mmCIF file of C-alpha atoms in Angstrom:
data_model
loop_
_atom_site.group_PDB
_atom_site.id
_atom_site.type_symbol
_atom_site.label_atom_id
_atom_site.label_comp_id
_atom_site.label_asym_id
_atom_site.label_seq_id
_atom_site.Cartn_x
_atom_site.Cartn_y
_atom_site.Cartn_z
ATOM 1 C CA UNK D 1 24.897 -74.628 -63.961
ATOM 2 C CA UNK D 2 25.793 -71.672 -62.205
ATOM 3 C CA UNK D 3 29.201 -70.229 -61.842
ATOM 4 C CA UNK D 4 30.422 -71.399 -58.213
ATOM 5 C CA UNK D 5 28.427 -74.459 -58.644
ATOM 6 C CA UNK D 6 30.860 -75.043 -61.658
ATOM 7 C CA UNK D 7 33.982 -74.248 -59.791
ATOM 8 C CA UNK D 8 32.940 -76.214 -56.779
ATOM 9 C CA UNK D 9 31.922 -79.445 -58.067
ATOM 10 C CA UNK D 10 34.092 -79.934 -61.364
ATOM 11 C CA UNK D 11 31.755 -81.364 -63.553
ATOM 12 C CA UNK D 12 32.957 -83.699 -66.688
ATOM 13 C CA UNK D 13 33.966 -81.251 -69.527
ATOM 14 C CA UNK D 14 32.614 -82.953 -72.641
ATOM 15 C CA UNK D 15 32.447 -81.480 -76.020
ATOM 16 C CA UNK D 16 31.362 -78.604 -76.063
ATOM 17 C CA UNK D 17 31.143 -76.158 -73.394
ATOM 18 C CA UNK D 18 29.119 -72.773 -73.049
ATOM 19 C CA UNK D 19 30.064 -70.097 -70.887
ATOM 20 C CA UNK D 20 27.178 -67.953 -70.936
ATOM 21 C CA UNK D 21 25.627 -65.064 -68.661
ATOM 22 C CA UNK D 22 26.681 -61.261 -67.812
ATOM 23 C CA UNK D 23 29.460 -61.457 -65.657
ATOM 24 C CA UNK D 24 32.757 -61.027 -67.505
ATOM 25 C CA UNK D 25 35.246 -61.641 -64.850
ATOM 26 C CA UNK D 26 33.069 -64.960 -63.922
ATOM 27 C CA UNK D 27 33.619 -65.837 -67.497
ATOM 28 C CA UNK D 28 36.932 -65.183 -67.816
ATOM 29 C CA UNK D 29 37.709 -68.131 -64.657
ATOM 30 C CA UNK D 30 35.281 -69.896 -66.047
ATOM 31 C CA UNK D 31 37.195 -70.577 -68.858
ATOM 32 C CA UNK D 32 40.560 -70.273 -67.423
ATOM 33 C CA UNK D 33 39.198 -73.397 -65.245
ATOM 34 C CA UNK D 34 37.926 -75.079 -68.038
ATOM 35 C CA UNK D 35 42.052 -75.122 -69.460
ATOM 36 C CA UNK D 36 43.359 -76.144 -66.473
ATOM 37 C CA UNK D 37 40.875 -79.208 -65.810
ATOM 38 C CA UNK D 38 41.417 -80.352 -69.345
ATOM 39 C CA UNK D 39 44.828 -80.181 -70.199
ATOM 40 C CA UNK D 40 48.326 -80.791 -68.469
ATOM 41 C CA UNK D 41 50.557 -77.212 -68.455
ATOM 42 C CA UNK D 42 52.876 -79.306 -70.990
ATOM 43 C CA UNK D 43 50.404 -79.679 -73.502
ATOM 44 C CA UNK D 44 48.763 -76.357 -73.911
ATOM 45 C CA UNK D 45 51.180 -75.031 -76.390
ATOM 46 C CA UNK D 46 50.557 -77.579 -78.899
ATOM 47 C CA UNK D 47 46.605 -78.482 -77.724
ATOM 48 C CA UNK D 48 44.993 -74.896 -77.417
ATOM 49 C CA UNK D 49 43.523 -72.939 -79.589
ATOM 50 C CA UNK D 50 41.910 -69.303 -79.148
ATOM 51 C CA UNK D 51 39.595 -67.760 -81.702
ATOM 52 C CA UNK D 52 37.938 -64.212 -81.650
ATOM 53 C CA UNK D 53 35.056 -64.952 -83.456
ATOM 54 C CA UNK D 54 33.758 -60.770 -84.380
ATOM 55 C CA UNK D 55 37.592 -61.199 -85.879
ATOM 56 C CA UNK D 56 36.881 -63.551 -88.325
ATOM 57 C CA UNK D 57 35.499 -63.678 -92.048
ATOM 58 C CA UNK D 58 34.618 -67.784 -91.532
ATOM 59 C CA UNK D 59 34.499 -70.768 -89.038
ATOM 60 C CA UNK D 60 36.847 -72.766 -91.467
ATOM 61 C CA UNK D 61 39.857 -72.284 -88.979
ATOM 62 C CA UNK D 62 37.920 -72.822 -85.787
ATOM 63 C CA UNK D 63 36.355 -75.900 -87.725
ATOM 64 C CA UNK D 64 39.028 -77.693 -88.457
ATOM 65 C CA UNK D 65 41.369 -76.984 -85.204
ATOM 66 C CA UNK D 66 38.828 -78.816 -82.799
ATOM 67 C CA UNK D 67 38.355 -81.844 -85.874
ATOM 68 C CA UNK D 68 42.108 -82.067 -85.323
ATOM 69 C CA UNK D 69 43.614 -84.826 -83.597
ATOM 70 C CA UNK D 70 45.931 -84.057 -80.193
ATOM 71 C CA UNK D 71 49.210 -83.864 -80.581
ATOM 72 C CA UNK D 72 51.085 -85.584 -78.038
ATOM 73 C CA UNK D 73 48.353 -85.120 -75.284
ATOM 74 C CA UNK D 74 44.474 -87.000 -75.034
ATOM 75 C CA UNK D 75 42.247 -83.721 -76.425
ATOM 76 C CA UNK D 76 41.871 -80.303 -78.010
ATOM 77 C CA UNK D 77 40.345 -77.392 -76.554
ATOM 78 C CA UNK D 78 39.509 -74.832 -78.761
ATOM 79 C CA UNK D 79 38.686 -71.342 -77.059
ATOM 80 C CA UNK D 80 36.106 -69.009 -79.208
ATOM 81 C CA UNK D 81 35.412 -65.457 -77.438
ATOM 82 C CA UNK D 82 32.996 -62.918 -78.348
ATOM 83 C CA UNK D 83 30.136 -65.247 -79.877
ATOM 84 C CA UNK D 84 27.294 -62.561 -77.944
ATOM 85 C CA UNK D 85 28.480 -60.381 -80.339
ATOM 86 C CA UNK D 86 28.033 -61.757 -83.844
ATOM 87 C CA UNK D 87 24.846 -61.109 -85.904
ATOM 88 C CA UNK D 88 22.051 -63.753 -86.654
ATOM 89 C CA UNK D 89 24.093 -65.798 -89.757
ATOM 90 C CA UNK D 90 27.119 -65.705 -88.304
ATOM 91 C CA UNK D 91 25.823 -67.046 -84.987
ATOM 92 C CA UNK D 92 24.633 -69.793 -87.017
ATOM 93 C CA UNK D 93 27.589 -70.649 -88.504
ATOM 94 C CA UNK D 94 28.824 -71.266 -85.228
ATOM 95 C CA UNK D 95 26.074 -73.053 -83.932
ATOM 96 C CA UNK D 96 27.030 -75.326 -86.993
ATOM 97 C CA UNK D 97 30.919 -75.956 -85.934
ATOM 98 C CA UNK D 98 29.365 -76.780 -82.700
ATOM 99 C CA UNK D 99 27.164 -79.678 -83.175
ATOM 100 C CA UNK D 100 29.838 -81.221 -85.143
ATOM 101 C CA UNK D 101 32.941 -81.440 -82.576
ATOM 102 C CA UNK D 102 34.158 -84.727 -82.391
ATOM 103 C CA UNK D 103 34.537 -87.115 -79.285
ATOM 104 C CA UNK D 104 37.596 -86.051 -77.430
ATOM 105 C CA UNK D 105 37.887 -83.080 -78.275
ATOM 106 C CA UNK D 106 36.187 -79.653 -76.360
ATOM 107 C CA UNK D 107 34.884 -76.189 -77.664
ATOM 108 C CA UNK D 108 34.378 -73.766 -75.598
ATOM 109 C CA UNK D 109 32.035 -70.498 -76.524
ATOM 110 C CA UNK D 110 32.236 -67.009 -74.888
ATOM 111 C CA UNK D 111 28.499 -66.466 -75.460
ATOM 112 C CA UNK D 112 27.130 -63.438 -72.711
ATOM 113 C CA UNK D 113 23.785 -63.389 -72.873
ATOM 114 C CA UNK D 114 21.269 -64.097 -70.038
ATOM 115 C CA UNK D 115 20.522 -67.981 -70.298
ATOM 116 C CA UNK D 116 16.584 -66.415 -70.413
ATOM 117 C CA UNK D 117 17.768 -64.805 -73.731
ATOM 118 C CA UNK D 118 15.003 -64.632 -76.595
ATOM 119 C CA UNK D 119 16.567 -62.274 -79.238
ATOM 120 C CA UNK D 120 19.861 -63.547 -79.235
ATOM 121 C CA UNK D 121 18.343 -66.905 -78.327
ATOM 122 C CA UNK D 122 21.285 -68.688 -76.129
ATOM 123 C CA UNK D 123 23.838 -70.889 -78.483
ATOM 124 C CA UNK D 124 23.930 -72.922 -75.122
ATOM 125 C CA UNK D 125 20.163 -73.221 -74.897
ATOM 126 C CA UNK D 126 20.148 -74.544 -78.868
ATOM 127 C CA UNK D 127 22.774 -76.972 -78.656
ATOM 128 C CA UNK D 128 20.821 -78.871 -75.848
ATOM 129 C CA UNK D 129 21.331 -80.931 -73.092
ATOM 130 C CA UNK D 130 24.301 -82.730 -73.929
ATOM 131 C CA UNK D 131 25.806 -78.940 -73.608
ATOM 132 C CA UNK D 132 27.445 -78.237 -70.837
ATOM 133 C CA UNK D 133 26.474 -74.441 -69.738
ATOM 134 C CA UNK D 134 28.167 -72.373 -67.013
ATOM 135 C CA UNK D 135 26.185 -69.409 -66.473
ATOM 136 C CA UNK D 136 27.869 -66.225 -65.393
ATOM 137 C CA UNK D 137 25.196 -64.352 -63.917
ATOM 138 C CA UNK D 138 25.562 -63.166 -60.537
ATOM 139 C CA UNK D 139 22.888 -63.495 -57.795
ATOM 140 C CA UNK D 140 23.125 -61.621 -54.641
ATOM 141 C CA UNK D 141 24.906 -64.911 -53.039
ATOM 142 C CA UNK D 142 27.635 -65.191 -55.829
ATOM 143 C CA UNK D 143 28.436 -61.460 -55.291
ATOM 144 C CA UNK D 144 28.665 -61.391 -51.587
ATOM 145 C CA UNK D 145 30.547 -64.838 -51.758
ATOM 146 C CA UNK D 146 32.844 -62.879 -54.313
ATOM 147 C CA UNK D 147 33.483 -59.786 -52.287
ATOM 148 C CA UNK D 148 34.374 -61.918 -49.034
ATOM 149 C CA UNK D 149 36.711 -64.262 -51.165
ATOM 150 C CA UNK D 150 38.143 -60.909 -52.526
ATOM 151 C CA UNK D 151 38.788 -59.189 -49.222
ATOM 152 C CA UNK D 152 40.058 -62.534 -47.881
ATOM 153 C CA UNK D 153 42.574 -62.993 -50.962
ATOM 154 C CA UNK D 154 44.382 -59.312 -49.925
ATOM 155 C CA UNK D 155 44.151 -59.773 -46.519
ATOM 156 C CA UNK D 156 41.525 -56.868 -46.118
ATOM 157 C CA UNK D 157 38.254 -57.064 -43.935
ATOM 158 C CA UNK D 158 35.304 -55.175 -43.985
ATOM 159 C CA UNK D 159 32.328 -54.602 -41.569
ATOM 160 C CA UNK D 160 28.829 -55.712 -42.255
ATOM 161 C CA UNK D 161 27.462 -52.695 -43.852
ATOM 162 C CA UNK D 162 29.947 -52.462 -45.822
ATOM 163 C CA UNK D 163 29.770 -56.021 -47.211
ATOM 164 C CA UNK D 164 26.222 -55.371 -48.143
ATOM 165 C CA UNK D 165 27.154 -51.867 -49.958
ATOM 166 C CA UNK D 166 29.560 -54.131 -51.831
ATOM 167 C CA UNK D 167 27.135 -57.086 -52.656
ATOM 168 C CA UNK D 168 24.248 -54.585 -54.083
ATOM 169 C CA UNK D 169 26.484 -51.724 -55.835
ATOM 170 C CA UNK D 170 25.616 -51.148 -59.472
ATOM 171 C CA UNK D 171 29.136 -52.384 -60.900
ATOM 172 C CA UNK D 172 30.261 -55.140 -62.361
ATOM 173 C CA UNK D 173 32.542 -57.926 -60.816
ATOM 174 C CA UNK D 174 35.755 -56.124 -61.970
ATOM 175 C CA UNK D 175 34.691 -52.978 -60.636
ATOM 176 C CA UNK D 176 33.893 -54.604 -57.380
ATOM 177 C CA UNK D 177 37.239 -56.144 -57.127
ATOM 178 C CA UNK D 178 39.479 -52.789 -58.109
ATOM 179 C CA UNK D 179 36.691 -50.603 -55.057
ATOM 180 C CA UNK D 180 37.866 -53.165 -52.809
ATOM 181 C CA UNK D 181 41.618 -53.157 -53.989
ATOM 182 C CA UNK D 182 41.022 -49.231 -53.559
ATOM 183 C CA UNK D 183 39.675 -49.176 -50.277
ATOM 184 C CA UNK D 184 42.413 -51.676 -48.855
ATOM 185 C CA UNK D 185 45.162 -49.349 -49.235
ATOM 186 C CA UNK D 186 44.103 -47.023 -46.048
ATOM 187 C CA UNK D 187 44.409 -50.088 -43.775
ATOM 188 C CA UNK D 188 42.024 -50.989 -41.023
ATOM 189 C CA UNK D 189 38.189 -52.330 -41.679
ATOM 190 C CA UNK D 190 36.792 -50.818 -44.324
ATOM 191 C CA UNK D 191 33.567 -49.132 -43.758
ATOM 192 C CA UNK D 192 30.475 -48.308 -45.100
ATOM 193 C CA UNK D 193 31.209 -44.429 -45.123
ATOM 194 C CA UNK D 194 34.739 -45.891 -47.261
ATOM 195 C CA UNK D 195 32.575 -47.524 -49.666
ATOM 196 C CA UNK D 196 30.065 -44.740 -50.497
ATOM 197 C CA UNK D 197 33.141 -41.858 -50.887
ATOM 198 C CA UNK D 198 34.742 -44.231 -52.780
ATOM 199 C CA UNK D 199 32.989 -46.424 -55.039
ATOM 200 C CA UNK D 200 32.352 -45.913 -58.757
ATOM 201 C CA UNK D 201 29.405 -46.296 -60.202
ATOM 202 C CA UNK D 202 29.168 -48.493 -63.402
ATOM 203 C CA UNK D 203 29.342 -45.928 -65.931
ATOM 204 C CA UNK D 204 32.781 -44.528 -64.010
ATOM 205 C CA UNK D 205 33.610 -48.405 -64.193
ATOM 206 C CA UNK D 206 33.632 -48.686 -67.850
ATOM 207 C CA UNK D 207 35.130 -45.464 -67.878
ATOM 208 C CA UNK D 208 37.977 -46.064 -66.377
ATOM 209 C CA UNK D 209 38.431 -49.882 -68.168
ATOM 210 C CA UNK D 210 38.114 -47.745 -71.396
ATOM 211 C CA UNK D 211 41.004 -45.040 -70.858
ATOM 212 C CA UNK D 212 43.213 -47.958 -69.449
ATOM 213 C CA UNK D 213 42.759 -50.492 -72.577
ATOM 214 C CA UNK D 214 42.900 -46.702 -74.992
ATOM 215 C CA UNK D 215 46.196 -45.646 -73.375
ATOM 216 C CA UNK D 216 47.892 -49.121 -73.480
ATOM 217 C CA UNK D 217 46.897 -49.593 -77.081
ATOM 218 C CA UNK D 218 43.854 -51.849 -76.839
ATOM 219 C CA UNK D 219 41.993 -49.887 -79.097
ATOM 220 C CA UNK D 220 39.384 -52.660 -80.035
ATOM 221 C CA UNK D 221 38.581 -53.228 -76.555
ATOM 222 C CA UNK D 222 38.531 -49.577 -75.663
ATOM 223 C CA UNK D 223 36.096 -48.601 -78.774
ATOM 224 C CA UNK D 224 34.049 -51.631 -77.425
ATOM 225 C CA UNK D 225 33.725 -50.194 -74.410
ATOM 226 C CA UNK D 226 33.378 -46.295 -75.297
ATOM 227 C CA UNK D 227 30.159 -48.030 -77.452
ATOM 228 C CA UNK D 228 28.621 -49.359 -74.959
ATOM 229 C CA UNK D 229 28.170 -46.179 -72.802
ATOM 230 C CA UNK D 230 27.423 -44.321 -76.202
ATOM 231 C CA UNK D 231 24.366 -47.026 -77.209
ATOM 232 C CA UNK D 232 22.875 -45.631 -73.657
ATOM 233 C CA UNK D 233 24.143 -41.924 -73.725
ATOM 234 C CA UNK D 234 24.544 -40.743 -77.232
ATOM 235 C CA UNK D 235 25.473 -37.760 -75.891
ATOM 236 C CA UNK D 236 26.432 -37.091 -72.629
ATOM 237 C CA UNK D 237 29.140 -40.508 -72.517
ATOM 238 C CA UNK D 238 31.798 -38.507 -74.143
ATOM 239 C CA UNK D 239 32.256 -37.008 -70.921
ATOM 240 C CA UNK D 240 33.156 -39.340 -68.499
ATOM 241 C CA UNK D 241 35.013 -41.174 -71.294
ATOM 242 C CA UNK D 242 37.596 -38.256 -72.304
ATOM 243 C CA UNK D 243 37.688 -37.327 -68.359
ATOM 244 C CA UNK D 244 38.935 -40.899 -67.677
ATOM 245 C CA UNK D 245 41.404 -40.875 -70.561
ATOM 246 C CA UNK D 246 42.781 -37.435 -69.984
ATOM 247 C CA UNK D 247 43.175 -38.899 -65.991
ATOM 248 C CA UNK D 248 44.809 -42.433 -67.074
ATOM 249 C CA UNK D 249 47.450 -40.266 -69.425
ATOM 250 C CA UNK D 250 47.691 -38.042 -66.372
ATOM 251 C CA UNK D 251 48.859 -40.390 -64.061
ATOM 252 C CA UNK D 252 51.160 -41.859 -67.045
ATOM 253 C CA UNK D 253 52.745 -38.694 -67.273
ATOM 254 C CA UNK D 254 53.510 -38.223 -64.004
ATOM 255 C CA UNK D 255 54.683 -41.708 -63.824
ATOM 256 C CA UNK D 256 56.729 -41.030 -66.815
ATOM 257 C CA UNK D 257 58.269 -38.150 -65.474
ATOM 258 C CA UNK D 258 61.905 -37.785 -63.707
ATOM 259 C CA UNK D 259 61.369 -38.357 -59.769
ATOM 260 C CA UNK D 260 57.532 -38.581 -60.809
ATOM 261 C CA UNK D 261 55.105 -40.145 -58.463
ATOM 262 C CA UNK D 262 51.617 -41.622 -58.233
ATOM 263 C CA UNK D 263 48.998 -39.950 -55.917
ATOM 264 C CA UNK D 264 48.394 -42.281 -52.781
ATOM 265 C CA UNK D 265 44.489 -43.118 -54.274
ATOM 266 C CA UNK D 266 46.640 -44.637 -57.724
ATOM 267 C CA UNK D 267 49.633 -46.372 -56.019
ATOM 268 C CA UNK D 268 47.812 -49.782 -56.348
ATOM 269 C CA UNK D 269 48.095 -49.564 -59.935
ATOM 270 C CA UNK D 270 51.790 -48.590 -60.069
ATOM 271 C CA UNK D 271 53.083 -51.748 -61.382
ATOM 272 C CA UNK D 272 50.762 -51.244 -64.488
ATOM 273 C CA UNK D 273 51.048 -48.007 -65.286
ATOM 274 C CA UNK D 274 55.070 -48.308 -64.752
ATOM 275 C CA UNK D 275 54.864 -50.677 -67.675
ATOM 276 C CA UNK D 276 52.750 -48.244 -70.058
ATOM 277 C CA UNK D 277 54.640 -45.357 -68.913
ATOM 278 C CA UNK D 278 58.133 -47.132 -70.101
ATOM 279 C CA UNK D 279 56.080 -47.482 -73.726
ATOM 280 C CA UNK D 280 55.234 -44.145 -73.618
ATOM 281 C CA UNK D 281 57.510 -41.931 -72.348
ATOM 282 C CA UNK D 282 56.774 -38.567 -70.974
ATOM 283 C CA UNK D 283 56.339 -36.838 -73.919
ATOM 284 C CA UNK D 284 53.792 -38.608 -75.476
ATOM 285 C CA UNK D 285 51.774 -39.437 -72.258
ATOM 286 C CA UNK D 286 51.820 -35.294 -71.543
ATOM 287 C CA UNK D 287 50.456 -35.375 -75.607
ATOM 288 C CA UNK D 288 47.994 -38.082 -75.233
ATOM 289 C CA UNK D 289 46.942 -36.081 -71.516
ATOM 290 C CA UNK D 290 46.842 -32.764 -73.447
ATOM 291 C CA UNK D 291 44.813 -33.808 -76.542
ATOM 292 C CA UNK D 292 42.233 -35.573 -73.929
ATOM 293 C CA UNK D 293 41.555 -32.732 -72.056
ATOM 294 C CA UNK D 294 41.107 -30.198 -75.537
ATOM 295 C CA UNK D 295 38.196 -33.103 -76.578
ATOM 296 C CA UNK D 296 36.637 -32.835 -72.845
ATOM 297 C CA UNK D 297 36.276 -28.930 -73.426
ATOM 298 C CA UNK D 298 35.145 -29.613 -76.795
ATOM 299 C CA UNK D 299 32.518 -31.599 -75.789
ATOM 300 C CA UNK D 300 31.552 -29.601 -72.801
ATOM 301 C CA UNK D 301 31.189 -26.624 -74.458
ATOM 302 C CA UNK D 302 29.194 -27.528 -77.422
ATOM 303 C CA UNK D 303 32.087 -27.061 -79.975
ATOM 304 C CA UNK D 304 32.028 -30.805 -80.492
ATOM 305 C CA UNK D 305 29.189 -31.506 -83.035
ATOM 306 C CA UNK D 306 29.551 -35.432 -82.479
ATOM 307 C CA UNK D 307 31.155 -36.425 -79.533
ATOM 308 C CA UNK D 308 31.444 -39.736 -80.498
ATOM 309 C CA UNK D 309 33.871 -38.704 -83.530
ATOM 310 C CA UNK D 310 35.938 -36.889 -80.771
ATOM 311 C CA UNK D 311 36.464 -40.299 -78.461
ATOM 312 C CA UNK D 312 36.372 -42.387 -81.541
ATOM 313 C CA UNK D 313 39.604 -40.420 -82.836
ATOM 314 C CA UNK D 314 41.453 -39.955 -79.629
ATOM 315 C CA UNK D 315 41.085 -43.844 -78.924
ATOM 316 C CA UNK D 316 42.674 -43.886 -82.421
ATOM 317 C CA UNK D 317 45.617 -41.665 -81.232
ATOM 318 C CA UNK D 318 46.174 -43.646 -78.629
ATOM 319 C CA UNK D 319 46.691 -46.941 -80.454
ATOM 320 C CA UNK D 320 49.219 -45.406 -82.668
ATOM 321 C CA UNK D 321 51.329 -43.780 -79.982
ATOM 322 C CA UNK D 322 51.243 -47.249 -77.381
#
């Protein structure tokens, strides 16, 4: 079942759920969905569990919350993220917790692969048809239907060629969303000419996600990230990596700063970066901005031997100054 068709016609949420496919953001209301259809507000607290599974050693935990009974409410839902990325045994394990969830009760796996997957072969794809799977992938109608929704949501519109731009740029959902968020702040309909000055590409997409999870202490999902762009550039992603950080810690700075303020392009994000800048302060986000920029001329000018050391250890500096 594909995303909006999940959305739109609420299908019973049995057992066990898989939210599979490429789109993160999709994923992320997939499940968020999946919560709110199954369980009342009061009974989240005591009937909702949330597992990382590349975070754990064993299944026991995840095991035995969705054998559990509900406490004061009609089911469980137990929440595992991350499954796409666990290795061949421990992807069994899983599939192994799965086939045994009892009647009542839901588990729902995070498992982003294509549903056409052979080598990881889908989890949703070997637990069968009494699976229910919500695939994330985006065709071209999802991600037109997604940028009109968007632009509709802020109250922004957007000529035809502009749409299309949208609908067949390179990034992912999330990028999408923060071009258009972008774009909205000069007013008017947004234009094709907008969209190509504007735009990021998906490498400047991750990027940017990357320096904003490093500089608010998300170091786990910033290394993830800074991977990622490593495992298809070995050596040319330190560049747009340490450019983006030294950028983020800029505009922290700044932020940070007495009678400090954001360049028009970053006011949309001023609520955020208010709240990393008060973690900060200014002399650490001028540290963090200083140290980003001495690994950007390392690794332009050759002095860097690996430049994946020199992201590697300012993501590290990062976490232990947020």
């Amino acid at each position: 079942m594909k995303f909006y068709e999940f959305m739109d016609k609420s299908p019973a949420i049995g057992k066990v759920v898989v939210v599979e496919g490429v789109e993160r953001l999709f994923a992320e209301r997939a499940i968020a969905a999946i919560v709110e259809r199954t369980l009342a507000p009061e009974e989240r607290e005591l009937n909702l569990d949330r597992f990382v599974a590349t975070e754990m050693a064993s299944f026991g935990a995840i095991e035995s919350a969705v054998a559990a009974f509900p406490f004061l409410g009609t089911r469980r839902v137990v929440i595992v993220r991350g499954a796409h990325d666990l290795r061949v045994d421990p992807r069994r394990a899983l599939l192994k917790v799965a086939e045994a969830v009892p009647e009542g009760n839901t588990l729902v796996l995070e498992d982003l692969v294509s549903p056409a997957s052979k080598r990881p072969e889908p989890l949703g794809k070997l637990l069968g048809r009494g699976t229910l799977r919500v695939d994330t992938s985006p065709s071209p109608d999802a991600r037109e239907r997604f940028v009109r929704e968007t632009l509709a949501a802020i109250g922004a519109s957007a000529d035809a060629r502009a749409i299309d731009a949208l609908v067949d740029g390179a990034a992912d959902l999330a990028g999408v969303r923060t071009d258009i968020e972008k774009l909205a702040l000069g007013g008017g309909t947004i234009a094709l000419d907008d969209v190509v000055r504007e735009t990021l590409v998906t490498e400047d997409v991750r990027a940017y996600k990357y320096a904003s999870a490093a500089v608010a202490g998300r170091a786990s999902e910033a290394l993830a990230l800074a991977h990622e762009m490593f495992a298809s550039d070995p050596r040319g992603a330190a560049i747009p990596l340490l450019s983006a950080l030294a950028t983020e810690y800029g505009l922290v700075w700044e932020i940070a700063r007495p009678g400090g303020s954001l360049p028009a392009k970053a006011r949309w994000r001023e609520r955020e970066l208010r709240v990393v800048a008060r973690a900060l302060g200014e002399r650490r986000a001028k540290l963090g901005f200083e140290r980003a920029v001495r690994g950007f001329e390392a690794c332009v000018t050759g002095r860097a031997d690996d430049p994946r050391i020199v992201v590697d250890l300012a993501t590290a500096a990062a976490a232990r100054e947020a």
